[in-house]
């Protein structure tokens, strides 16, 4: 079914089961950078619970009824299970907002489509001719009326960006408070949304980083840091303490577009190369616990088009495997993009190796998926992700 602007339809007429589907969103707008979000609103059209705004920094709702999931061929997407939504959520509104300069009139074409088991079942097309100088759009709405879920193709422009949309729906955005001359008693408020940092909370959560204004990606820096409770301690990169009694190593499997595959890690002294293939380098091996910044993998974003996929992992080279006390995490930083954090949040402590994240080249975008799977060693990680390398026992000098 092709929906026209302003048209309404029952979800059951678009999706056979009437409950579970994926919304794919795509916009053809060269030079524009867009952020997409799904607002879960109450009966008054308000974001009464900020946790029901699904976007790059909050990839799933508490109930799991909406989560980020991008269908192939789309720029963004949301997997929806209406049956999981609480009774307080009466409508879902899909939005797009500009990050940076521009206007929605510059859009060439765009769509929001319903996907069921990989098949398109409904679609709403729009273009810049429908808009003027607006900087945000309310694209599609899914709402409950008389106990029946329906949809409406909105295609409505909105002045202001993402922060203005959040405010319009009654939410709050994190910002630096202005100085005041005297203390003011705090007023209870929901926790503000952080639009500049992404935390991938659950296994399978994904986020994609697009190129900025047709430029190449900058350096992609992946930092591993951790804390422990035993042994001598010191100040850590995240403000905690870290022990000298454990040697936790960062590394990765990589596959280039030409089909070549290998590994970058301190074990075996395969530190990689930044300016030459594989365009991935490990900056140092923190064996003594004296480097407060932990360990870093550097990916040369200028050559991202030469890279197909990367599995980032950490393994305990020395010390008793105890991930719960290590409190390890990685952060991924690249210029002009929000910081991404993945916590190794499993209490499992009997396997020394953890595959943390899968990073894929998806049409030039950097797609990051949280894994946090634990293995007995490198060979098991290789087999799980079908890398096909030959492994021998190695050691550090």
XYZ file of C-alpha atoms in Angstrom:
397
model
C 0.000 0.000 0.000
C 1.333 3.433 -0.983
C 0.249 6.025 1.562
C -0.357 9.601 0.490
C 0.374 12.591 2.703
C -2.368 12.799 5.342
C -3.709 9.302 4.603
C -4.613 6.982 7.484
C -4.752 3.184 7.591
C -5.050 0.326 10.053
C -1.762 -1.357 10.916
C -3.465 -4.731 10.410
C -4.067 -3.771 6.755
C -0.330 -3.143 6.304
C 1.189 -5.892 8.443
C -0.409 -9.366 8.582
C 0.157 -9.927 12.318
C -0.740 -6.309 13.160
C 1.819 -6.150 15.977
C 5.442 -6.700 14.874
C 7.141 -4.904 11.983
C 10.107 -2.729 11.079
C 9.985 0.858 9.857
C 12.727 1.751 7.380
C 13.578 5.419 6.766
C 15.674 6.834 3.934
C 16.306 10.388 2.730
C 18.172 11.410 -0.419
C 19.652 14.758 0.596
C 23.298 15.251 -0.496
C 25.179 17.518 1.911
C 22.591 17.252 4.695
C 23.143 15.313 7.917
C 19.970 13.934 9.481
C 19.200 12.362 12.855
C 16.165 10.074 13.139
C 14.116 9.332 16.248
C 10.941 7.606 17.380
C 8.976 9.369 20.147
C 6.719 7.227 22.340
C 3.970 9.582 23.489
C 1.102 9.405 25.973
C -2.572 10.185 25.359
C -1.853 13.924 25.437
C 0.896 13.620 22.836
C 3.621 14.193 25.451
C 6.918 12.439 26.085
C 5.992 11.778 29.704
C 8.853 9.265 30.019
C 12.117 10.289 28.296
C 13.133 6.627 28.082
C 10.580 6.224 25.281
C 12.497 8.418 22.879
C 14.429 5.955 20.687
C 17.449 7.445 18.908
C 21.224 6.971 18.504
C 21.958 7.465 22.200
C 18.999 5.439 23.472
C 18.652 2.492 21.094
C 15.749 0.708 22.794
C 12.771 1.414 25.041
C 12.629 -0.153 28.533
C 9.935 -2.587 27.403
C 11.713 -3.519 24.167
C 8.713 -2.394 22.132
C 10.843 -0.086 19.956
C 14.519 -0.504 19.130
C 16.932 0.735 16.489
C 17.189 -1.650 13.554
C 18.022 -0.497 10.025
C 16.697 -2.576 7.100
C 19.022 -3.071 4.141
C 18.814 -0.097 1.794
C 17.603 2.383 4.426
C 19.443 5.077 6.397
C 17.719 4.295 9.695
C 15.014 2.087 11.067
C 12.997 0.961 14.077
C 11.856 -2.550 14.977
C 8.416 -2.237 16.573
C 6.458 -4.703 18.696
C 3.226 -2.982 19.615
C 2.288 -5.789 21.998
C 5.203 -4.898 24.279
C 4.309 -1.221 24.670
C 2.737 -0.237 28.004
C -0.798 1.137 28.075
C 0.608 4.622 28.769
C 2.122 4.802 25.255
C -0.655 5.797 22.861
C 1.347 6.845 19.812
C 4.738 6.587 18.122
C 5.980 9.503 16.021
C 8.869 9.039 13.575
C 10.935 12.205 13.083
C 13.971 13.503 11.205
C 16.054 16.524 12.227
C 18.993 18.319 10.664
C 22.385 18.204 12.351
C 24.108 21.293 10.978
C 23.181 23.772 8.259
C 20.493 23.311 5.643
C 16.735 23.121 5.131
C 14.314 20.295 4.448
C 13.443 21.831 1.073
C 16.802 20.449 -0.140
C 15.578 16.865 0.150
C 15.465 15.128 -3.217
C 13.324 12.210 -2.122
C 12.592 10.148 0.951
C 10.394 7.440 2.352
C 9.173 5.646 5.438
C 8.246 2.038 4.748
C 6.711 -0.862 6.650
C 8.750 -4.073 6.512
C 7.494 -7.509 7.541
C 9.968 -10.436 7.463
C 12.148 -8.521 4.983
C 9.240 -7.672 2.663
C 7.888 -4.160 2.086
C 4.172 -3.994 2.890
C 3.505 -0.259 2.960
C 5.249 2.984 2.038
C 4.978 6.748 2.411
C 7.063 8.790 -0.071
C 7.905 12.479 0.354
C 10.226 15.091 -1.158
C 11.654 18.549 -0.465
C 8.880 20.083 -2.568
C 6.592 19.462 0.415
C 8.695 21.683 2.714
C 10.419 25.065 2.943
C 12.993 26.249 5.504
C 12.026 23.716 8.200
C 14.860 21.937 10.017
C 12.864 18.968 11.320
C 10.087 16.703 10.096
C 7.363 14.622 11.686
C 7.156 11.868 9.081
C 4.813 9.148 10.266
C 2.607 8.449 13.263
C 1.364 5.148 14.674
C -1.459 5.635 17.154
C -4.029 3.657 19.120
C -7.708 4.513 18.645
C -10.567 2.507 20.166
C -8.113 -0.276 20.921
C -6.961 -0.509 17.283
C -3.490 0.519 16.103
C -3.496 2.782 13.044
C -0.991 4.883 11.107
C -1.032 8.343 9.584
C 1.372 9.656 6.927
C 2.167 13.072 8.407
C 4.886 14.658 6.252
C 4.761 17.724 8.496
C 7.587 20.272 8.718
C 8.788 21.654 12.045
C 10.936 24.685 12.822
C 13.993 23.900 14.946
C 16.157 20.791 15.245
C 16.150 17.685 17.429
C 16.313 19.644 20.686
C 13.260 21.660 19.623
C 11.382 18.449 18.814
C 12.206 17.024 22.250
C 10.915 20.234 23.852
C 7.793 20.224 21.674
C 6.899 16.776 22.964
C 7.550 17.786 26.569
C 11.003 16.230 27.057
C 14.207 17.828 28.337
C 17.635 18.023 26.712
C 20.887 17.963 28.646
C 22.639 21.338 28.558
C 25.114 23.385 30.567
C 23.132 25.448 33.095
C 23.559 29.223 33.135
C 25.227 30.632 36.282
C 22.836 31.931 38.949
C 23.436 34.498 41.649
C 21.850 32.445 44.425
C 21.051 28.775 44.971
C 17.657 27.700 43.656
C 15.893 24.689 45.185
C 15.935 21.911 42.562
C 12.657 20.923 40.949
C 12.192 17.163 40.388
C 12.536 16.425 36.660
C 13.126 13.404 34.435
C 16.783 12.663 33.660
C 17.803 14.792 30.650
C 18.614 13.163 27.337
C 22.257 13.199 26.285
C 22.338 13.802 22.519
C 26.161 13.665 22.300
C 26.918 10.176 23.643
C 25.679 6.737 22.636
C 25.672 3.819 25.048
C 24.891 0.468 23.460
C 23.099 -1.210 26.341
C 22.150 -4.668 25.081
C 23.708 -7.311 22.877
C 22.638 -6.700 19.272
C 22.119 -2.933 19.691
C 23.481 -1.125 16.649
C 24.282 2.400 15.544
C 25.555 3.779 12.228
C 27.868 6.751 11.759
C 27.476 8.448 8.379
C 30.087 10.533 6.604
C 29.849 14.258 7.275
C 28.966 16.388 4.255
C 30.571 14.060 1.687
C 33.916 14.106 3.553
C 35.890 11.022 4.538
C 35.598 9.682 8.051
C 38.226 11.005 10.443
C 40.345 8.776 12.643
C 38.251 6.178 14.458
C 39.776 5.735 17.908
C 38.788 2.689 19.982
C 39.891 2.866 23.618
C 39.891 -0.048 26.068
C 40.037 0.661 29.768
C 39.194 -1.241 32.904
C 39.340 -1.262 36.692
C 39.983 -4.051 39.199
C 39.565 -4.352 42.948
C 42.709 -6.334 43.754
C 46.394 -5.379 43.694
C 48.129 -2.000 43.412
C 45.862 0.621 41.905
C 46.146 3.835 39.932
C 43.998 6.502 38.319
C 42.199 5.335 35.161
C 40.974 6.987 31.984
C 37.363 6.966 33.224
C 38.166 8.291 36.682
C 38.418 4.884 38.346
C 41.374 2.836 39.495
C 43.182 -0.001 37.808
C 45.299 -2.899 38.999
C 48.776 -3.951 37.932
C 47.861 -7.586 38.535
C 45.961 -8.141 35.270
C 47.076 -7.810 31.654
C 43.969 -7.082 29.607
C 44.732 -6.760 25.881
C 42.848 -5.072 23.045
C 42.870 -6.454 19.512
C 40.775 -7.102 16.437
C 40.121 -9.381 13.513
C 39.845 -7.494 10.239
C 38.757 -8.156 6.676
C 39.567 -5.730 3.858
C 37.506 -5.172 0.732
C 40.115 -7.083 -1.304
C 39.401 -10.186 0.796
C 42.585 -10.158 2.867
C 42.097 -11.088 6.534
C 44.294 -11.048 9.610
C 44.609 -9.766 13.158
C 45.941 -6.698 15.002
C 47.081 -7.317 18.596
C 50.114 -7.214 20.866
C 50.318 -11.004 21.026
C 52.723 -12.004 18.264
C 53.745 -8.346 17.830
C 51.165 -7.811 15.062
C 50.554 -4.131 15.861
C 49.243 -3.305 12.365
C 49.823 -0.215 10.204
C 47.882 3.055 10.170
C 48.927 4.595 6.826
C 49.293 1.318 4.939
C 47.110 -1.804 4.840
C 45.323 -2.835 6.995
C 44.935 0.867 8.016
C 44.431 -0.304 11.624
C 47.081 0.056 14.339
C 47.415 -0.749 18.036
C 49.279 2.117 19.673
C 50.796 0.217 22.610
C 50.537 -2.792 24.884
C 49.689 -1.794 28.456
C 51.401 -4.619 30.358
C 52.495 -2.740 33.469
C 49.348 -0.772 34.297
C 51.172 2.556 34.053
C 49.306 3.990 31.047
C 46.255 5.838 32.377
C 44.728 6.029 28.890
C 44.527 2.239 28.530
C 45.008 0.715 25.079
C 43.907 2.174 21.748
C 43.136 0.818 18.299
C 43.349 3.501 15.607
C 41.439 3.055 12.352
C 42.383 5.313 9.447
C 39.031 6.745 8.370
C 40.577 8.093 5.168
C 40.764 4.461 4.030
C 37.432 3.275 5.440
C 36.322 2.332 1.914
C 39.133 -0.270 1.903
C 37.826 -1.997 5.046
C 34.957 -4.512 5.047
C 34.514 -5.543 8.701
C 36.256 -5.647 12.062
C 35.608 -7.653 15.239
C 37.021 -5.806 18.269
C 37.953 -8.054 21.178
C 39.736 -8.058 24.524
C 41.437 -10.967 26.233
C 43.080 -11.550 29.587
C 46.694 -12.467 28.814
C 47.754 -12.687 32.447
C 45.711 -12.947 35.641
C 42.633 -14.886 36.658
C 39.716 -14.289 34.263
C 37.244 -12.135 36.176
C 35.339 -9.804 33.877
C 32.897 -8.744 36.585
C 35.653 -7.106 38.622
C 37.607 -5.859 35.588
C 34.694 -3.483 34.766
C 36.071 -3.209 31.240
C 34.591 -1.002 28.534
C 35.477 0.421 25.148
C 34.723 3.869 23.796
C 34.730 4.738 20.114
C 35.453 8.306 19.063
C 35.613 9.907 15.632
C 35.574 13.646 14.796
C 32.146 15.214 14.407
C 30.312 12.134 15.693
C 28.828 11.227 19.077
C 31.017 9.128 21.368
C 29.983 5.474 21.622
C 30.462 3.348 24.739
C 30.131 -0.414 25.188
C 30.386 -1.941 28.648
C 31.525 -5.549 29.104
C 28.575 -6.085 31.378
C 28.415 -9.853 31.795
C 29.260 -11.461 35.130
C 30.694 -14.501 33.343
C 34.292 -14.910 34.511
C 35.545 -18.307 33.346
C 36.485 -17.521 29.745
C 39.429 -15.219 29.051
C 38.328 -13.709 25.739
C 35.483 -11.339 24.882
C 34.322 -10.324 21.379
C 33.076 -6.816 22.149
C 31.815 -5.260 18.928
C 31.354 -5.869 15.216
C 32.192 -2.855 13.024
C 31.029 -3.064 9.411
C 31.319 -0.908 6.306
C 27.692 -0.509 5.251
C 27.614 1.593 2.099
C 30.347 3.860 3.478
C 28.741 4.236 6.895
C 30.357 2.817 10.030
C 27.885 0.329 11.522
C 28.679 -0.742 15.095
C 26.945 -3.709 16.770
C 27.380 -4.686 20.406
C 28.434 -8.348 20.822
C 29.959 -8.943 24.296
C 30.286 -12.707 23.755
C 32.818 -14.702 25.791
C 35.091 -17.431 24.377
C 37.895 -19.781 25.369
C 40.296 -18.167 22.883
C 41.006 -16.703 19.453
C 40.057 -19.835 17.512
C 36.542 -19.846 18.974
C 36.050 -16.177 18.038
C 37.313 -16.936 14.526
C 34.879 -19.834 14.114
C 31.931 -17.857 15.509
C 32.447 -15.091 12.933
C 33.709 -17.343 10.090
C 37.053 -15.658 9.593
C 38.978 -18.789 8.531
C 42.458 -17.918 9.814
C 45.099 -20.490 10.818
C 45.994 -20.110 14.499
C 49.130 -21.109 16.408
C 50.012 -20.518 20.049
C 51.740 -17.157 20.476
C 53.402 -15.132 23.182
C 54.737 -11.637 23.857
C 58.457 -10.831 23.869
